[in-house]
Amino acid sequence: QNDDFQWEKYLEETGSLSAPSEYFRQSKIPPANDFKVGMKLEAHDPRNKTSVCIATVVGVTGARLRLRLDGSDNQNDFWRLVDSPDIQPVGTCEKEGDLLQPPLGYQMNTSSWPMFLLRTLNGSEMAPAAFFKKEPPKPPLNNFKVGMKLEAVDRKNPYLICPATIGNVKGDEVYITFDGWSGAFDYWCKYDCRDIFPVGWCNLTGDILQPLGSNVFVTRNTAKTQPPPSKAAQRSMQSPQNSAIILTHQTKKSGRPKPPGCPSV
Ligand code: MLY
């Protein structure tokens, strides 16, 4: 389904390795996503972590759900994996003796909340408990190495999963960089963060993997210690197989690559 980006070809062209799937806190076999648009569940409010709210599934993408908190607006949707600990069946909160909270940004008077809650749940379809999957265990160690390829959520555009590279490793953390994009979207995260996936994840789950950014200067791993090639050498480079040092890839959308460092928003 991803016609314009193929990992196999790209890994070969760049002479890079994909991070092994056991390095990630993700199920080796991605969880089934049985949720349907309109179903209700309980979710931790991403803007107010201690409160549990009612959310509606407003979209289903791969192993993820697009969620909207009932009583909130449509500008603060968020995405969660079906095996995220942030979501649970309706009734869980009450069973644990807690109260469902209005979301941050509840648009009506707080005094209307109990009635709002009754009305929003009345006659709604609640996601069955069996649809919620158990979160996979943490891998014991951070094994990621600089240069390894992966798929990662763009945190500024969290509906997007993109081809990415480990740019740095420090203790329990990894630095995620997006292939073909200048640094504006890069971020540090824990090695066991749920926003990073092994190569092939989108293909397995049916989520959409974004194409590379147009700022792609594919550097072969062997090139790191060598000076950049002369203009003449660049012109004579025919294929990624001959000892190409810097290959300029072009995406279909833009005719020529943007110079590095140009804004990519
Ligand atoms: N600002 C752009 C989206 C950029 C996405 C970059 N990711 C893929 C690293 C836009 O809103 O179109």
Short mmCIF file of C-alpha atoms and ligand atoms in Angstrom, two decimals:
data_model
loop_
_atom_site.label_atom_id
_atom_site.label_comp_id
_atom_site.label_asym_id
_atom_site.label_seq_id
_atom_site.Cartn_x
_atom_site.Cartn_y
_atom_site.Cartn_z
CA GLN A 1 0.00 0.00 0.00
CA ASN A 2 2.96 2.36 0.49
CA ASP A 3 3.71 2.84 -3.17
CA ASP A 4 6.10 5.73 -2.83
CA PHE A 5 8.31 4.51 -0.03
CA GLN A 6 9.94 1.11 0.22
CA TRP A 7 12.11 0.36 3.22
CA GLU A 8 14.01 -2.45 1.54
CA LYS A 9 15.25 -0.27 -1.27
CA TYR A 10 15.94 2.67 1.02
CA LEU A 11 17.93 0.61 3.53
CA GLU A 12 20.06 -0.73 0.72
CA GLU A 13 20.60 2.66 -0.88
CA THR A 14 21.61 4.22 2.39
CA GLY A 15 23.61 1.22 3.54
CA SER A 16 21.78 1.32 6.84
CA LEU A 17 20.32 -1.14 9.32
CA SER A 18 16.86 -1.21 10.80
CA ALA A 19 16.63 -1.39 14.57
CA PRO A 20 15.67 -4.98 15.58
CA SER A 21 12.04 -5.28 16.68
CA GLU A 22 12.98 -6.62 20.12
CA TYR A 23 14.55 -3.23 20.96
CA PHE A 24 11.08 -1.62 21.00
CA ARG A 25 8.29 -1.71 23.55
CA GLN A 26 5.84 -2.97 20.92
CA SER A 27 4.24 -6.34 20.36
CA LYS A 28 6.14 -8.43 17.85
CA ILE A 29 2.75 -9.27 16.35
CA PRO A 30 0.89 -5.95 16.36
CA PRO A 31 -2.38 -6.08 18.33
CA ALA A 32 -5.66 -6.41 16.42
CA ASN A 33 -7.69 -3.23 16.25
CA ASP A 34 -11.38 -4.10 16.59
CA PHE A 35 -12.58 -0.64 17.64
CA LYS A 36 -15.19 1.16 15.56
CA VAL A 37 -15.83 4.87 15.13
CA GLY A 38 -18.40 6.06 17.66
CA MET A 39 -17.44 3.66 20.45
CA LYS A 40 -16.86 5.12 23.90
CA LEU A 41 -14.12 4.35 26.38
CA GLU A 42 -12.28 5.88 29.32
CA ALA A 43 -9.04 7.74 28.67
CA HIS A 44 -6.53 9.67 30.70
CA ASP A 45 -6.77 13.32 29.70
CA PRO A 46 -3.47 14.00 27.86
CA ARG A 47 -3.52 17.59 29.14
CA ASN A 48 -4.33 16.64 32.72
CA LYS A 49 -2.80 13.20 33.34
CA THR A 50 -4.48 12.52 36.70
CA SER A 51 -8.03 12.74 35.38
CA VAL A 52 -9.89 9.97 33.64
CA CYS A 53 -12.49 11.10 31.10
CA ILE A 54 -14.96 9.66 28.63
CA ALA A 55 -13.62 9.59 25.08
CA THR A 56 -15.14 8.73 21.73
CA VAL A 57 -13.30 6.89 18.98
CA VAL A 58 -13.41 9.35 16.07
CA GLY A 59 -10.98 7.44 13.87
CA VAL A 60 -9.17 4.13 13.54
CA THR A 61 -5.73 3.96 11.94
CA GLY A 62 -3.59 0.84 12.04
CA ALA A 63 -3.22 -0.27 15.67
CA ARG A 64 -4.15 3.23 16.85
CA LEU A 65 -7.32 5.10 17.78
CA ARG A 66 -8.05 8.75 17.19
CA LEU A 67 -9.78 9.91 20.36
CA ARG A 68 -11.80 12.96 21.37
CA LEU A 69 -12.80 13.67 24.96
CA ASP A 70 -16.56 14.07 25.42
CA GLY A 71 -17.37 17.66 26.39
CA SER A 72 -14.16 18.95 24.79
CA ASP A 73 -13.68 20.54 21.36
CA ASN A 74 -12.50 18.92 18.14
CA GLN A 75 -9.10 20.67 18.20
CA ASN A 76 -7.47 18.44 20.78
CA ASP A 77 -7.78 14.95 19.34
CA PHE A 78 -5.08 12.50 20.37
CA TRP A 79 -3.92 9.08 19.20
CA ARG A 80 -3.41 5.96 21.30
CA LEU A 81 -2.40 2.39 20.54
CA VAL A 82 -5.04 -0.23 21.37
CA ASP A 83 -2.55 -1.64 23.91
CA SER A 84 -1.96 1.74 25.56
CA PRO A 85 -2.34 1.87 29.37
CA ASP A 86 -4.01 5.29 28.89
CA ILE A 87 -7.29 3.74 27.76
CA GLN A 88 -9.74 1.35 29.45
CA PRO A 89 -13.34 0.15 29.20
CA VAL A 90 -16.16 2.38 30.45
CA GLY A 91 -16.82 1.41 34.07
CA THR A 92 -13.19 0.84 35.05
CA CYS A 93 -12.88 4.15 36.85
CA GLU A 94 -16.03 3.61 38.91
CA LYS A 95 -15.00 0.04 39.74
CA GLU A 96 -11.80 1.47 41.22
CA GLY A 97 -13.82 3.93 43.31
CA ASP A 98 -12.83 6.99 41.25
CA LEU A 99 -14.96 9.61 39.54
CA LEU A 100 -14.97 10.42 35.83
CA GLN A 101 -13.75 13.98 35.35
CA PRO A 102 -14.73 16.64 32.82
CA PRO A 103 -11.88 17.16 30.32
CA LEU A 104 -9.60 20.17 30.52
CA GLY A 105 -11.42 22.71 28.39
CA TYR A 106 -14.90 21.40 29.29
CA GLN A 107 -17.05 23.86 27.43
CA MET A 108 -20.03 24.04 29.78
CA ASN A 109 -20.53 25.02 33.40
CA THR A 110 -18.98 22.43 35.76
CA SER A 111 -22.34 22.07 37.51
CA SER A 112 -23.74 20.54 34.32
CA TRP A 113 -21.08 17.80 34.28
CA PRO A 114 -23.00 14.99 36.08
CA MET A 115 -25.96 15.41 33.73
CA PHE A 116 -23.68 15.73 30.70
CA LEU A 117 -22.01 12.46 31.68
CA LEU A 118 -25.33 10.63 31.97
CA ARG A 119 -26.47 11.93 28.60
CA THR A 120 -23.24 11.23 26.74
CA LEU A 121 -23.16 7.63 27.94
CA ASN A 122 -26.88 6.97 27.55
CA GLY A 123 -27.51 4.80 24.53
CA SER A 124 -23.88 4.95 23.40
CA GLU A 125 -21.91 2.00 22.18
CA MET A 126 -19.17 1.13 24.66
CA ALA A 127 -16.02 -0.57 23.45
CA PRO A 128 -15.95 -4.18 24.78
CA ALA A 129 -13.22 -5.00 27.31
CA ALA A 130 -11.73 -7.58 24.92
CA PHE A 131 -10.75 -4.81 22.50
CA PHE A 132 -8.26 -3.38 24.99
CA LYS A 133 -4.93 -5.17 24.76
CA LYS A 134 -2.24 -5.60 27.38
CA GLU A 135 0.75 -3.29 27.11
CA PRO A 136 3.87 -5.25 26.07
CA PRO A 137 6.76 -5.41 28.57
CA LYS A 138 9.74 -3.05 28.49
CA PRO A 139 12.82 -4.42 26.81
CA PRO A 140 15.40 -4.68 29.61
CA LEU A 141 18.00 -2.39 28.03
CA ASN A 142 18.45 0.47 25.61
CA ASN A 143 20.14 -1.31 22.71
CA PHE A 144 19.58 1.34 20.04
CA LYS A 145 22.61 2.50 18.07
CA VAL A 146 23.11 5.73 16.16
CA GLY A 147 22.13 5.32 12.51
CA MET A 148 19.52 2.60 13.01
CA LYS A 149 16.28 3.14 11.07
CA LEU A 150 12.79 2.96 12.49
CA GLU A 151 9.25 4.36 12.17
CA ALA A 152 8.29 7.13 14.57
CA VAL A 153 5.36 9.36 15.44
CA ASP A 154 5.89 13.00 14.46
CA ARG A 155 5.00 14.57 17.82
CA LYS A 156 4.13 17.91 16.21
CA ASN A 157 1.71 16.10 13.88
CA PRO A 158 0.89 13.02 15.96
CA TYR A 159 -1.33 11.40 13.33
CA LEU A 160 1.80 10.91 11.20
CA ILE A 161 4.19 7.96 11.41
CA CYS A 162 7.38 8.60 9.45
CA PRO A 163 10.67 7.01 8.40
CA ALA A 164 13.22 7.97 11.06
CA THR A 165 16.78 7.43 12.25
CA ILE A 166 18.37 7.17 15.69
CA GLY A 167 20.44 10.37 15.77
CA ASN A 168 21.91 9.98 19.25
CA VAL A 169 21.77 7.71 22.28
CA LYS A 170 22.25 8.80 25.91
CA GLY A 171 21.51 6.47 28.81
CA ASP A 172 17.85 5.47 28.62
CA GLU A 173 17.10 7.96 25.87
CA VAL A 174 17.26 8.04 22.09
CA TYR A 175 17.16 11.02 19.74
CA ILE A 176 14.65 10.58 16.91
CA THR A 177 15.37 12.34 13.62
CA PHE A 178 13.08 12.34 10.58
CA ASP A 179 14.54 11.33 7.24
CA GLY A 180 14.36 14.15 4.73
CA TRP A 181 13.33 16.80 7.26
CA SER A 182 15.53 19.41 8.89
CA GLY A 183 15.79 19.15 12.66
CA ALA A 184 12.52 20.93 13.51
CA PHE A 185 10.63 17.70 14.30
CA ASP A 186 13.39 15.82 16.12
CA TYR A 187 12.93 14.80 19.75
CA TRP A 188 14.44 12.85 22.63
CA CYS A 189 12.43 10.01 24.12
CA LYS A 190 12.94 6.98 26.34
CA TYR A 191 14.03 3.84 24.48
CA ASP A 192 10.79 2.13 25.61
CA CYS A 193 8.52 4.95 24.45
CA ARG A 194 5.34 3.88 22.64
CA ASP A 195 5.80 6.38 19.80
CA ILE A 196 8.56 4.46 18.06
CA PHE A 197 8.16 1.32 15.99
CA PRO A 198 10.29 -1.15 14.08
CA VAL A 199 10.63 -0.86 10.31
CA GLY A 200 7.58 -2.56 8.77
CA TRP A 201 5.15 -1.62 11.56
CA CYS A 202 2.87 0.48 9.37
CA ASN A 203 2.88 -2.16 6.72
CA LEU A 204 1.82 -4.79 9.29
CA THR A 205 -0.85 -2.69 10.99
CA GLY A 206 -2.26 -0.94 7.93
CA ASP A 207 -1.30 2.46 9.28
CA ILE A 208 0.04 4.92 6.70
CA LEU A 209 3.79 5.44 6.62
CA GLN A 210 4.65 8.96 5.44
CA PRO A 211 7.05 9.42 2.53
CA LEU A 212 10.54 10.83 3.15
CA GLY A 213 10.84 14.59 3.43
CA SER A 214 12.15 16.28 0.32
CA ASN A 215 15.34 17.32 2.08
CA VAL A 216 16.94 13.94 1.55
CA PHE A 217 20.67 13.85 1.19
CA VAL A 218 21.22 10.17 1.49
CA THR A 219 24.62 9.57 2.98
CA ARG A 220 26.13 6.13 2.74
CA ASN A 221 27.48 4.95 6.05
CA THR A 222 30.92 4.53 4.49
CA ALA A 223 31.03 8.23 3.68
CA LYS A 224 31.33 9.47 7.24
CA THR A 225 35.13 9.49 7.26
CA GLN A 226 35.53 10.68 3.68
CA PRO A 227 35.44 14.22 2.31
CA PRO A 228 32.42 15.11 0.14
CA PRO A 229 32.83 14.35 -3.56
CA SER A 230 33.70 16.97 -6.13
CA LYS A 231 30.97 18.33 -8.43
CA ALA A 232 32.40 16.17 -11.23
CA ALA A 233 32.36 13.07 -9.07
CA GLN A 234 28.74 13.78 -8.14
CA ARG A 235 27.75 14.10 -11.79
CA SER A 236 29.39 10.82 -12.66
CA MET A 237 27.62 8.85 -9.95
CA GLN A 238 25.14 6.61 -11.68
CA SER A 239 23.67 4.30 -9.11
CA PRO A 240 23.65 3.80 -5.36
CA GLN A 241 25.68 0.62 -5.84
CA ASN A 242 28.85 2.25 -7.12
CA SER A 243 30.82 3.93 -4.38
CA ALA A 244 28.47 6.90 -4.22
CA ILE A 245 29.21 9.13 -1.30
CA ILE A 246 26.35 11.56 -1.32
CA LEU A 247 23.21 10.80 -3.25
CA THR A 248 20.57 13.42 -3.70
CA HIS A 249 17.18 11.82 -3.68
CA GLN A 250 14.18 13.63 -5.02
CA THR A 251 10.62 13.06 -4.05
CA LYS A 252 7.86 13.06 -6.61
CA LYS A 253 6.17 16.17 -5.23
CA SER A 254 8.97 18.71 -5.45
CA GLY A 255 11.09 18.80 -8.57
CA ARG A 256 14.37 19.44 -6.83
CA PRO A 257 15.57 18.92 -3.29
CA LYS A 258 15.45 21.83 -0.91
CA PRO A 259 18.82 22.94 0.42
CA PRO A 260 19.50 21.52 3.87
CA GLY A 261 18.27 23.59 6.75
CA CYS A 262 15.38 25.20 4.98
CA PRO A 263 12.19 25.30 7.01
CA SER A 264 10.05 22.25 6.56
CA VAL A 265 6.75 23.09 8.19
N1 MLY B 1 4.20 21.17 8.77
C1 MLY B 1 3.83 20.25 7.76
C2 MLY B 1 3.96 18.82 8.18
C3 MLY B 1 5.34 18.46 8.40
C4 MLY B 1 5.44 17.00 8.75
C5 MLY B 1 6.86 16.66 9.06
N2 MLY B 1 7.00 15.32 9.58
C6 MLY B 1 6.57 14.36 8.59
C7 MLY B 1 8.35 15.07 10.03
C8 MLY B 1 2.41 20.42 7.38
O1 MLY B 1 1.65 20.84 8.23
O2 MLY B 1 2.08 20.08 6.26
#
